[in-house]
Short mmCIF file of C-alpha atoms in Angstrom, two decimals:
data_model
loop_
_atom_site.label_atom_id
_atom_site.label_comp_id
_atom_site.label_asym_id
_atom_site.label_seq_id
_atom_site.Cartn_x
_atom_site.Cartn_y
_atom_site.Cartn_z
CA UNK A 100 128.92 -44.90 43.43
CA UNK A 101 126.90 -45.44 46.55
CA UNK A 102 123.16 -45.48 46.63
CA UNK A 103 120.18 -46.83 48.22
CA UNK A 104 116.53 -46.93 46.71
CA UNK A 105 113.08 -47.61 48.43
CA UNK A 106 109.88 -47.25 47.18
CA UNK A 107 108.47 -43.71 49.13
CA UNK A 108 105.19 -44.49 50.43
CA UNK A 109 103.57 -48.11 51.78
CA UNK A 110 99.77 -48.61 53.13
CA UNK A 111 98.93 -51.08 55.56
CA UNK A 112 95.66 -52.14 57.31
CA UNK A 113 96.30 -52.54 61.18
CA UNK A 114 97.34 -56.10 61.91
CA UNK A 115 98.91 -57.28 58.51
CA UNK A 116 102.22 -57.54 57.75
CA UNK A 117 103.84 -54.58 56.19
CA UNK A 118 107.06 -55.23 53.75
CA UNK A 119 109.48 -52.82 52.89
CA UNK A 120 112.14 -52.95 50.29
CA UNK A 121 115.27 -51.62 49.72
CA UNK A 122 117.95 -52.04 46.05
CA UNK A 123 122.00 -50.49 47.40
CA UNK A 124 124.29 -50.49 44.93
CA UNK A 125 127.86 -50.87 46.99
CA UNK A 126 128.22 -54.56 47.42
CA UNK A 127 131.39 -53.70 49.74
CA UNK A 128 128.76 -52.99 52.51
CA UNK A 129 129.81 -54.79 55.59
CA UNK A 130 126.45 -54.17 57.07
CA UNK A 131 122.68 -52.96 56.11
CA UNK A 132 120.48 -51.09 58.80
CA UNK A 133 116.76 -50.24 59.11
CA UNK A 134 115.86 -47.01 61.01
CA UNK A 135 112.92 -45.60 61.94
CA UNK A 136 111.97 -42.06 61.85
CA UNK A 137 108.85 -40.17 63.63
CA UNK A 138 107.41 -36.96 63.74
CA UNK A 139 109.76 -34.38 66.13
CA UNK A 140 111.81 -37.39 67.21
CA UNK A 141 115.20 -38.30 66.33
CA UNK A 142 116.37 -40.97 63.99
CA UNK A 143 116.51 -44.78 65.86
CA UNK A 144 118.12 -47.69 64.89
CA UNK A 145 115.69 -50.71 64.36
CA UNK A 146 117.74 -53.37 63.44
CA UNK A 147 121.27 -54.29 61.40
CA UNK A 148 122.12 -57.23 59.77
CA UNK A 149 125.72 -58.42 58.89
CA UNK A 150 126.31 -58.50 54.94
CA UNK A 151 127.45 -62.46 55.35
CA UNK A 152 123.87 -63.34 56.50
CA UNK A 153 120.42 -63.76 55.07
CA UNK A 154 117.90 -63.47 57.45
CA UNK A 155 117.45 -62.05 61.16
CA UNK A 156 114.67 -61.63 63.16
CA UNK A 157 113.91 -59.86 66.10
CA UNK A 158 110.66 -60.43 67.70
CA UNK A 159 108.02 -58.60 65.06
CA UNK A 160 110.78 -57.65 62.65
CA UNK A 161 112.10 -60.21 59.87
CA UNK A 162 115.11 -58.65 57.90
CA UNK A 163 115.85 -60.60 54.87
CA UNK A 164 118.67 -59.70 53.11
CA UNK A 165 119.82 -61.28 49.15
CA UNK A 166 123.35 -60.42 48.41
CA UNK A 167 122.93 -61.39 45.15
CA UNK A 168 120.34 -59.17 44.24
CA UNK A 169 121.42 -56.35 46.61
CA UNK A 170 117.98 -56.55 47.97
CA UNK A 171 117.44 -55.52 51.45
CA UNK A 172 113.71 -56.24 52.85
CA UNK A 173 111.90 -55.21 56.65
CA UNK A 174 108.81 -57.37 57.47
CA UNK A 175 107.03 -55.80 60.10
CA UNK A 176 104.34 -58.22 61.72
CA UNK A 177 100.93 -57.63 63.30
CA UNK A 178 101.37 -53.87 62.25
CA UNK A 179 100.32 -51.33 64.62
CA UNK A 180 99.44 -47.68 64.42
CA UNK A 181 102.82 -47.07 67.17
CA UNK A 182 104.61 -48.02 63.58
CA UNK A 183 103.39 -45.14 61.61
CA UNK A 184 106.80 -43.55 60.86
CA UNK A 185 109.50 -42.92 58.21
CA UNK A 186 111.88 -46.30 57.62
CA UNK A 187 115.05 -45.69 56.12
CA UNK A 188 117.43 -48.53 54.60
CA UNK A 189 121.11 -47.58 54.79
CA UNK A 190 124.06 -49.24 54.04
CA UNK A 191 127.30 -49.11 56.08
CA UNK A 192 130.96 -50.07 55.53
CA UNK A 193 134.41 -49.64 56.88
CA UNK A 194 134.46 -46.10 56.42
CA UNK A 195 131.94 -45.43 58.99
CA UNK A 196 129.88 -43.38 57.44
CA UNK A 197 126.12 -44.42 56.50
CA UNK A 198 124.64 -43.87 53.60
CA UNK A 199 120.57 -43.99 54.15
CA UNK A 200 117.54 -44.45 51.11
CA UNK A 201 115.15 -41.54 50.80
CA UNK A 202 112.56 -43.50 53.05
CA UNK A 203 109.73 -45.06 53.32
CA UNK A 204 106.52 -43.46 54.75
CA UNK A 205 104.35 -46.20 56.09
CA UNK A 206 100.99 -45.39 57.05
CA UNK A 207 98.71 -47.15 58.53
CA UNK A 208 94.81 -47.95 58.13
CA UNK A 209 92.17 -49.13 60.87
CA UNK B 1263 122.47 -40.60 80.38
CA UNK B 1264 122.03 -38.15 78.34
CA UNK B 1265 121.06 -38.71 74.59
CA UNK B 1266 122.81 -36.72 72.04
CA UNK B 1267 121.87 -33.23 72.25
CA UNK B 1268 121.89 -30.04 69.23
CA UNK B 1269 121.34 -26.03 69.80
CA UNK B 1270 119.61 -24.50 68.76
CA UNK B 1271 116.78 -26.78 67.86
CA UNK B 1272 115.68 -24.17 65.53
CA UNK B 1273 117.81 -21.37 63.33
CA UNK B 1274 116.55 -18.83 60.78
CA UNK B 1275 118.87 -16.37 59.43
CA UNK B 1276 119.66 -14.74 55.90
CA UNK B 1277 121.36 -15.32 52.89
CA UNK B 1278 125.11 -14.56 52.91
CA UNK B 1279 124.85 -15.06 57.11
CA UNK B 1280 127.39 -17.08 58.88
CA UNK B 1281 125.87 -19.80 61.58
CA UNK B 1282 127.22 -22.16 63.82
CA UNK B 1283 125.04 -25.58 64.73
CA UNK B 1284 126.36 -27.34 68.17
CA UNK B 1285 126.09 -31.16 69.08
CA UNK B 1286 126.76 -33.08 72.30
CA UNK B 1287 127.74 -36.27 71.96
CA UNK B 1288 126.61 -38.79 74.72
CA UNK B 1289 129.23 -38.78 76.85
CA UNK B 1290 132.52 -40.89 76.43
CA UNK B 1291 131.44 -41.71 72.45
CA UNK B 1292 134.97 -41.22 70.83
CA UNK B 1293 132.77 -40.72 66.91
CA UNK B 1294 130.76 -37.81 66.07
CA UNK B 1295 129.19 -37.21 63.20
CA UNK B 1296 127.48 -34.78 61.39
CA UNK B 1297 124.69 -35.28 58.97
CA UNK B 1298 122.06 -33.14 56.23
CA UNK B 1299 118.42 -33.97 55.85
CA UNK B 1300 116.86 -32.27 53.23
CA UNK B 1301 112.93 -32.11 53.00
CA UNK B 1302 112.49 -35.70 51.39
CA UNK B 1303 115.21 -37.00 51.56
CA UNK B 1304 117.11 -39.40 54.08
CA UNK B 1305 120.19 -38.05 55.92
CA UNK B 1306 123.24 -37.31 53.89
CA UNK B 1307 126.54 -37.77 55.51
CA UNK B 1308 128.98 -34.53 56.22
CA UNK B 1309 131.87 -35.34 58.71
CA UNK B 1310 132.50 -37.98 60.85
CA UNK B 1311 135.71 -36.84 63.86
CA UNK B 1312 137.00 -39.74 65.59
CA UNK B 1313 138.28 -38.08 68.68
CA UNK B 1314 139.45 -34.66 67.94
CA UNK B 1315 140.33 -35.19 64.13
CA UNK B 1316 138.26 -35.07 60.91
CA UNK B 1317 138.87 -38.65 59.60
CA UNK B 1318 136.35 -38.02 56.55
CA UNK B 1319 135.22 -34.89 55.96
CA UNK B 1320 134.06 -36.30 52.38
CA UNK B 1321 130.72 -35.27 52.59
CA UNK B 1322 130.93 -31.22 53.64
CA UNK B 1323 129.89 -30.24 50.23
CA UNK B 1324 131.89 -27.12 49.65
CA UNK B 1325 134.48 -24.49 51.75
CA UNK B 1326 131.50 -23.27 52.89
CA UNK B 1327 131.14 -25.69 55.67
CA UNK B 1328 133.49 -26.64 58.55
CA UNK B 1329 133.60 -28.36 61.26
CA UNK B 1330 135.60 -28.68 64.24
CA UNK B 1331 135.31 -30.96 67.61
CA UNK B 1332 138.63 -29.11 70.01
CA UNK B 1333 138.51 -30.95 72.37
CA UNK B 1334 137.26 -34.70 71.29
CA UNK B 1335 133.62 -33.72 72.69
CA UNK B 1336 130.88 -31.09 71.86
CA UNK B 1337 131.49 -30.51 68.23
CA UNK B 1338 130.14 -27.25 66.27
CA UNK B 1339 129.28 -27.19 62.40
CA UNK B 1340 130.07 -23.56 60.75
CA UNK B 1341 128.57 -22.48 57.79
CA UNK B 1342 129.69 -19.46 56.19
CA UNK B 1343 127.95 -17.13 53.70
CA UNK B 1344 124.48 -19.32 53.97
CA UNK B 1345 122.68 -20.13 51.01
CA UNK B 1346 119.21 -20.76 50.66
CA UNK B 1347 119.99 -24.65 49.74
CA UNK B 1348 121.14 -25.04 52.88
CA UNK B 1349 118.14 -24.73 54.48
CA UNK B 1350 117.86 -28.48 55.90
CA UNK B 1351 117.76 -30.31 59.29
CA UNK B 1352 121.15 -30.52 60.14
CA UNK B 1353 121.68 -33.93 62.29
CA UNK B 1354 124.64 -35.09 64.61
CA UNK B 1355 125.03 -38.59 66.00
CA UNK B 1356 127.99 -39.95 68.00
CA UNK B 1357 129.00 -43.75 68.45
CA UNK B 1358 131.56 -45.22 71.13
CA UNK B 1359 134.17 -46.71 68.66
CA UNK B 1360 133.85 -45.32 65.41
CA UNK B 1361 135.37 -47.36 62.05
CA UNK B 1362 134.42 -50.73 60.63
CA UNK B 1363 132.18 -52.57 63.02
CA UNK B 1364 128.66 -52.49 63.41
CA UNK B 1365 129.10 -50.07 66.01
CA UNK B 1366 125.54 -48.41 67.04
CA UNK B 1367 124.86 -44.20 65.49
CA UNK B 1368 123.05 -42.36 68.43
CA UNK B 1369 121.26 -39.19 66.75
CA UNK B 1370 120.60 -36.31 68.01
CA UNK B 1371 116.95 -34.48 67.54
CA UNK B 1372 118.46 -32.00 64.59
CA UNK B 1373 118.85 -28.97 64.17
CA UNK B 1374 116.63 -27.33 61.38
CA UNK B 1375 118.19 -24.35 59.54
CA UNK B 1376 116.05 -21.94 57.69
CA UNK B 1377 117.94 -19.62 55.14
CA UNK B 1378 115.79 -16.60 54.12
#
């Protein structure tokens, strides 16, 4: 069946880079997302990557994706404490619907 | 415009209750769907209507829940006999196509239902 795993909680120190990972099982996916999710605010989309690529960037965020492996990863550079939040990986297909990981809580230290 | 919006932002009510949840999609988004977040847990997919029709309703986990969406806009998720498992933030999110591109999910803030 479907399912996507990440680790649940990730501790930076302000300014590094902060790596999340993500394992999905459905290797139909036609696309992978990252969202982010704060406190009392609704669920925003970060970034997507087509499943017939391997990397995209978008200005501090690095998506690397290995088909192979099913192994989704969100580098997050110069981290700040504005990216203190929830970060879900979900995978997407041509049914529409999304299926998300539990999350990852990333906190952040000064 | 306008974001996706959900009433009531906030519902507690009783075992065995019936409730309904209500999303606005942004306006002129053909998708809506409807999402479960349980305390934890990333958002677990429900329904998703493209226009006025159910085209999966794979997710609604028993005959408990329906939804409907009359009129191919504001969409209302009805939950009958409430459980206390059900208690969850209940999340809507509407998209301008719908089906098989990477077409963008808009969500709405939730709605978080309590079951006592």
């Amino acid at each position: 069946g479907e399912d996507v795993e990440q680790s649940l909680f990730l501790s930076v120190r302000e300014g590094d880079s902060s790596v999340i990972n993500c394992t999905y099982t459905d290797s139909s996916s036609t696309y992978l997302y990252w969202y982010k999710q704060e406190p009392g605010a609704g669920l925003q989309l970060l970034t997507y990557i087509f499943s017939n690529m391997d990397m995209k960037q978008d200005q501090r965020l690095t998506v690397l994706l290995n088909k192979k492996d099913k192994h989704l990863s969100l580098r997050i550079a110069d981290t700040q404490t504005g990216d203190s939040a929830i970060y879900f990986c979900a995978q997407g297909g041509s049914a529409s619907k999304i299926i998300f990981g539990s999350g990852t809580r990333l906190s952040i230290r000064p | 415009g306008a974001g996706v919006s959900q009433t009531p932002s906030n519902k507690v009510t009783e075992k065995g209750k019936y409730v309904e949840l209500r999303c606005d999609p942004i306006s002129g988004h053909t998708a809506l769907y409807w999402y479960r977040q349980s305390l934890g847990q990333g958002p677990e997919f429900l329904i998703y209507f493209q226009g006025t029709g159910a085209a999966d309703d794979s997710g609604l986990p028993n005959d408990r829940f329906f939804a409907v969406r009359p009129e191919g806009s504001v969409s209302t998720l009805k939950i009958q006999r409430t459980e206390r498992g059900d208690s969850a933030v209940y999340l809507c999110a509407s998209s301008s196509q719908g089906g098989g591109i990477a077409d963008t999910q808009y969500f709405g803030p939730g709605t978080r239902l309590t079951v006592l």
